[in-house]
């Protein structure tokens, strides 16, 4: 079941919410790599998907749920987590380090870029479970999804609009007994 959302440049930040940083609308695969000071330089972190063989930067779709853990839980949640940068010592390139002040300069100077996926609530689901949706109006954004397929469909749309260059989109499905990691073909 592929759900098509009407995502535009004007509303994509509603579908991809980040509470901490104001990232640019388009995140190029070279994002953050321009940082350099006298001690360190930026390198792609590639920390999120350890199974991948390529050096391409990764956007990971992390799917989680409380189903089977919390009584009555029926929803799934999705988060896009993009590879940011690490800092390599110029004098000793085999050592990577942190640079806490760099993020103050530019939000792209951090080890990952994280976005909660959200969708608009519908009148139908509000009517079906008024206790759960008590404080929602139709169109208010929620992080809960009914199916994993909905999350994957939204993630694909957001990924195509928001990331440019040589990024790969991977899924990390944490809702299974063993985490399932796989690449999404676009």
mmCIF file of C-alpha atoms in Angstrom:
data_model
loop_
_atom_site.group_PDB
_atom_site.id
_atom_site.type_symbol
_atom_site.label_atom_id
_atom_site.label_comp_id
_atom_site.label_asym_id
_atom_site.label_seq_id
_atom_site.Cartn_x
_atom_site.Cartn_y
_atom_site.Cartn_z
ATOM 1 C CA UNK A 1 0.000 0.000 0.000
ATOM 2 C CA UNK A 2 1.820 3.095 -1.238
ATOM 3 C CA UNK A 3 0.345 6.279 0.232
ATOM 4 C CA UNK A 4 1.067 9.410 -1.763
ATOM 5 C CA UNK A 5 1.362 12.555 0.313
ATOM 6 C CA UNK A 6 1.211 15.998 -1.259
ATOM 7 C CA UNK A 7 4.707 17.042 -0.205
ATOM 8 C CA UNK A 8 6.001 20.393 -1.440
ATOM 9 C CA UNK A 9 8.952 22.619 -0.599
ATOM 10 C CA UNK A 10 6.566 24.655 1.576
ATOM 11 C CA UNK A 11 5.333 21.752 3.745
ATOM 12 C CA UNK A 12 8.151 19.181 3.762
ATOM 13 C CA UNK A 13 9.355 20.410 7.161
ATOM 14 C CA UNK A 14 5.945 19.343 8.555
ATOM 15 C CA UNK A 15 6.515 15.787 7.243
ATOM 16 C CA UNK A 16 10.213 15.719 8.279
ATOM 17 C CA UNK A 17 10.411 17.371 11.680
ATOM 18 C CA UNK A 18 13.654 18.200 13.449
ATOM 19 C CA UNK A 19 13.289 19.828 16.864
ATOM 20 C CA UNK A 20 16.899 20.904 17.318
ATOM 21 C CA UNK A 21 18.336 22.251 14.079
ATOM 22 C CA UNK A 22 17.288 24.228 11.047
ATOM 23 C CA UNK A 23 18.771 22.176 8.238
ATOM 24 C CA UNK A 24 18.681 23.488 4.666
ATOM 25 C CA UNK A 25 15.832 22.264 2.469
ATOM 26 C CA UNK A 26 18.236 20.314 0.226
ATOM 27 C CA UNK A 27 21.090 18.424 1.859
ATOM 28 C CA UNK A 28 23.827 17.684 -0.652
ATOM 29 C CA UNK A 29 26.111 14.673 -0.239
ATOM 30 C CA UNK A 30 28.966 17.124 0.374
ATOM 31 C CA UNK A 31 27.143 18.718 3.335
ATOM 32 C CA UNK A 32 29.452 19.518 6.214
ATOM 33 C CA UNK A 33 32.610 18.420 4.430
ATOM 34 C CA UNK A 34 33.749 22.028 3.953
ATOM 35 C CA UNK A 35 34.611 22.325 7.670
ATOM 36 C CA UNK A 36 38.291 22.678 8.436
ATOM 37 C CA UNK A 37 40.260 24.267 11.228
ATOM 38 C CA UNK A 38 43.907 24.139 12.247
ATOM 39 C CA UNK A 39 43.517 20.796 14.066
ATOM 40 C CA UNK A 40 40.755 18.850 12.304
ATOM 41 C CA UNK A 41 39.014 18.350 8.999
ATOM 42 C CA UNK A 42 35.613 16.853 8.236
ATOM 43 C CA UNK A 43 35.160 13.362 6.806
ATOM 44 C CA UNK A 44 31.894 11.465 6.133
ATOM 45 C CA UNK A 45 30.886 9.547 9.238
ATOM 46 C CA UNK A 46 29.209 6.536 7.550
ATOM 47 C CA UNK A 47 28.443 5.299 11.049
ATOM 48 C CA UNK A 48 24.844 4.183 10.632
ATOM 49 C CA UNK A 49 24.831 1.189 8.325
ATOM 50 C CA UNK A 50 27.713 -1.073 9.120
ATOM 51 C CA UNK A 51 26.823 -3.692 6.469
ATOM 52 C CA UNK A 52 27.204 -1.412 3.470
ATOM 53 C CA UNK A 53 30.234 -1.811 1.295
ATOM 54 C CA UNK A 54 30.196 1.517 -0.550
ATOM 55 C CA UNK A 55 31.631 4.786 0.714
ATOM 56 C CA UNK A 56 28.433 6.620 -0.232
ATOM 57 C CA UNK A 57 26.767 8.554 2.556
ATOM 58 C CA UNK A 58 23.650 6.951 3.972
ATOM 59 C CA UNK A 59 20.204 8.014 5.054
ATOM 60 C CA UNK A 60 18.775 5.393 7.390
ATOM 61 C CA UNK A 61 15.042 4.940 7.837
ATOM 62 C CA UNK A 62 14.666 3.646 11.386
ATOM 63 C CA UNK A 63 11.283 1.966 11.942
ATOM 64 C CA UNK A 64 10.205 1.387 15.540
ATOM 65 C CA UNK A 65 7.028 0.371 17.358
ATOM 66 C CA UNK A 66 5.651 -0.416 20.787
ATOM 67 C CA UNK A 67 3.557 -3.229 19.292
ATOM 68 C CA UNK A 68 3.952 -6.353 21.394
ATOM 69 C CA UNK A 69 5.579 -4.302 24.168
ATOM 70 C CA UNK A 70 2.845 -1.907 25.273
ATOM 71 C CA UNK A 71 -0.776 -2.977 25.821
ATOM 72 C CA UNK A 72 -2.903 -1.989 22.815
ATOM 73 C CA UNK A 73 -0.071 -0.383 20.826
ATOM 74 C CA UNK A 74 -0.863 -0.539 17.110
ATOM 75 C CA UNK A 75 1.339 2.116 15.497
ATOM 76 C CA UNK A 76 4.751 2.308 13.877
ATOM 77 C CA UNK A 77 7.154 5.244 13.942
ATOM 78 C CA UNK A 78 9.781 6.342 11.436
ATOM 79 C CA UNK A 79 12.875 8.473 11.656
ATOM 80 C CA UNK A 80 15.295 9.462 8.884
ATOM 81 C CA UNK A 81 18.868 9.623 10.154
ATOM 82 C CA UNK A 82 21.462 10.886 7.683
ATOM 83 C CA UNK A 83 25.224 10.449 7.915
ATOM 84 C CA UNK A 84 26.811 13.637 9.090
ATOM 85 C CA UNK A 85 30.533 14.148 9.533
ATOM 86 C CA UNK A 86 33.304 13.061 11.833
ATOM 87 C CA UNK A 87 36.440 15.045 12.515
ATOM 88 C CA UNK A 88 39.844 13.675 11.567
ATOM 89 C CA UNK A 89 43.035 14.978 13.151
ATOM 90 C CA UNK A 90 45.171 16.643 10.499
ATOM 91 C CA UNK A 91 48.428 15.608 12.219
ATOM 92 C CA UNK A 92 47.267 12.003 12.708
ATOM 93 C CA UNK A 93 44.582 10.992 10.140
ATOM 94 C CA UNK A 94 44.006 7.612 11.784
ATOM 95 C CA UNK A 95 42.327 9.354 14.752
ATOM 96 C CA UNK A 96 38.809 10.764 14.654
ATOM 97 C CA UNK A 97 37.486 13.063 17.336
ATOM 98 C CA UNK A 98 34.557 15.263 18.316
ATOM 99 C CA UNK A 99 34.249 18.990 17.769
ATOM 100 C CA UNK A 100 31.397 20.228 19.960
ATOM 101 C CA UNK A 101 31.801 23.856 18.898
ATOM 102 C CA UNK A 102 31.420 23.087 15.194
ATOM 103 C CA UNK A 103 27.647 22.510 15.433
ATOM 104 C CA UNK A 104 27.291 26.067 16.788
ATOM 105 C CA UNK A 105 28.766 27.305 13.507
ATOM 106 C CA UNK A 106 26.583 25.172 11.228
ATOM 107 C CA UNK A 107 24.082 22.360 12.011
ATOM 108 C CA UNK A 108 25.637 20.314 9.186
ATOM 109 C CA UNK A 109 28.850 20.065 11.231
ATOM 110 C CA UNK A 110 27.621 17.145 13.344
ATOM 111 C CA UNK A 111 27.793 13.344 13.186
ATOM 112 C CA UNK A 112 24.175 12.807 12.090
ATOM 113 C CA UNK A 113 21.085 14.648 10.862
ATOM 114 C CA UNK A 114 17.869 13.295 12.347
ATOM 115 C CA UNK A 115 14.231 13.867 11.286
ATOM 116 C CA UNK A 116 11.020 12.418 12.740
ATOM 117 C CA UNK A 117 8.608 11.392 9.973
ATOM 118 C CA UNK A 118 5.075 12.700 10.462
ATOM 119 C CA UNK A 119 1.763 12.563 8.647
ATOM 120 C CA UNK A 120 -1.575 14.374 8.967
ATOM 121 C CA UNK A 121 -4.230 12.747 11.171
ATOM 122 C CA UNK A 122 -7.520 11.943 9.440
ATOM 123 C CA UNK A 123 -11.097 12.540 10.551
ATOM 124 C CA UNK A 124 -11.760 8.815 10.146
ATOM 125 C CA UNK A 125 -9.135 7.772 12.708
ATOM 126 C CA UNK A 126 -10.216 10.538 15.107
ATOM 127 C CA UNK A 127 -13.814 9.295 14.889
ATOM 128 C CA UNK A 128 -12.714 5.653 15.261
ATOM 129 C CA UNK A 129 -10.693 6.220 18.475
ATOM 130 C CA UNK A 130 -11.703 9.565 20.041
ATOM 131 C CA UNK A 131 -9.879 8.814 23.326
ATOM 132 C CA UNK A 132 -6.530 8.403 21.599
ATOM 133 C CA UNK A 133 -7.018 11.339 19.211
ATOM 134 C CA UNK A 134 -8.755 13.646 21.717
ATOM 135 C CA UNK A 135 -6.417 16.629 21.191
ATOM 136 C CA UNK A 136 -6.082 16.232 17.407
ATOM 137 C CA UNK A 137 -7.957 17.910 14.593
ATOM 138 C CA UNK A 138 -7.954 16.567 11.039
ATOM 139 C CA UNK A 139 -4.700 17.635 9.406
ATOM 140 C CA UNK A 140 -2.711 17.914 12.653
ATOM 141 C CA UNK A 141 0.583 16.086 12.299
ATOM 142 C CA UNK A 142 1.352 12.874 14.178
ATOM 143 C CA UNK A 143 4.389 10.601 14.258
ATOM 144 C CA UNK A 144 2.279 7.424 14.332
ATOM 145 C CA UNK A 145 1.631 5.324 11.223
ATOM 146 C CA UNK A 146 -0.648 2.319 10.744
ATOM 147 C CA UNK A 147 1.780 0.320 8.597
ATOM 148 C CA UNK A 148 5.477 0.084 7.832
ATOM 149 C CA UNK A 149 4.609 0.500 4.145
ATOM 150 C CA UNK A 150 3.190 3.978 4.859
ATOM 151 C CA UNK A 151 6.440 4.980 6.535
ATOM 152 C CA UNK A 152 8.567 3.612 3.700
ATOM 153 C CA UNK A 153 6.439 5.414 1.080
ATOM 154 C CA UNK A 154 6.761 8.728 2.936
ATOM 155 C CA UNK A 155 10.484 8.191 3.514
ATOM 156 C CA UNK A 156 11.043 7.668 -0.224
ATOM 157 C CA UNK A 157 9.194 10.883 -1.080
ATOM 158 C CA UNK A 158 11.065 12.899 1.549
ATOM 159 C CA UNK A 159 14.409 11.369 0.603
ATOM 160 C CA UNK A 160 13.979 12.234 -3.089
ATOM 161 C CA UNK A 161 13.009 15.818 -2.294
ATOM 162 C CA UNK A 162 15.469 16.527 0.508
ATOM 163 C CA UNK A 163 18.745 14.728 -0.336
ATOM 164 C CA UNK A 164 20.796 15.372 -3.476
ATOM 165 C CA UNK A 165 23.899 13.725 -4.826
ATOM 166 C CA UNK A 166 25.214 10.264 -3.984
ATOM 167 C CA UNK A 167 23.105 9.327 -0.946
ATOM 168 C CA UNK A 168 21.766 5.806 -0.335
ATOM 169 C CA UNK A 169 18.488 5.091 1.493
ATOM 170 C CA UNK A 170 18.515 2.110 3.866
ATOM 171 C CA UNK A 171 15.892 0.677 6.216
ATOM 172 C CA UNK A 172 16.700 -0.403 9.757
ATOM 173 C CA UNK A 173 13.561 -2.252 10.875
ATOM 174 C CA UNK A 174 13.771 -2.475 14.675
ATOM 175 C CA UNK A 175 10.281 -3.981 15.029
ATOM 176 C CA UNK A 176 11.380 -7.542 14.390
ATOM 177 C CA UNK A 177 13.034 -10.076 16.699
ATOM 178 C CA UNK A 178 16.253 -9.539 14.751
ATOM 179 C CA UNK A 179 16.876 -6.121 13.274
ATOM 180 C CA UNK A 180 16.423 -6.228 9.520
ATOM 181 C CA UNK A 181 18.675 -3.874 7.517
ATOM 182 C CA UNK A 182 18.273 -3.462 3.770
ATOM 183 C CA UNK A 183 18.735 -0.869 1.039
ATOM 184 C CA UNK A 184 15.724 0.697 -0.661
ATOM 185 C CA UNK A 185 15.863 0.915 -4.421
ATOM 186 C CA UNK A 186 14.334 4.184 -5.602
#
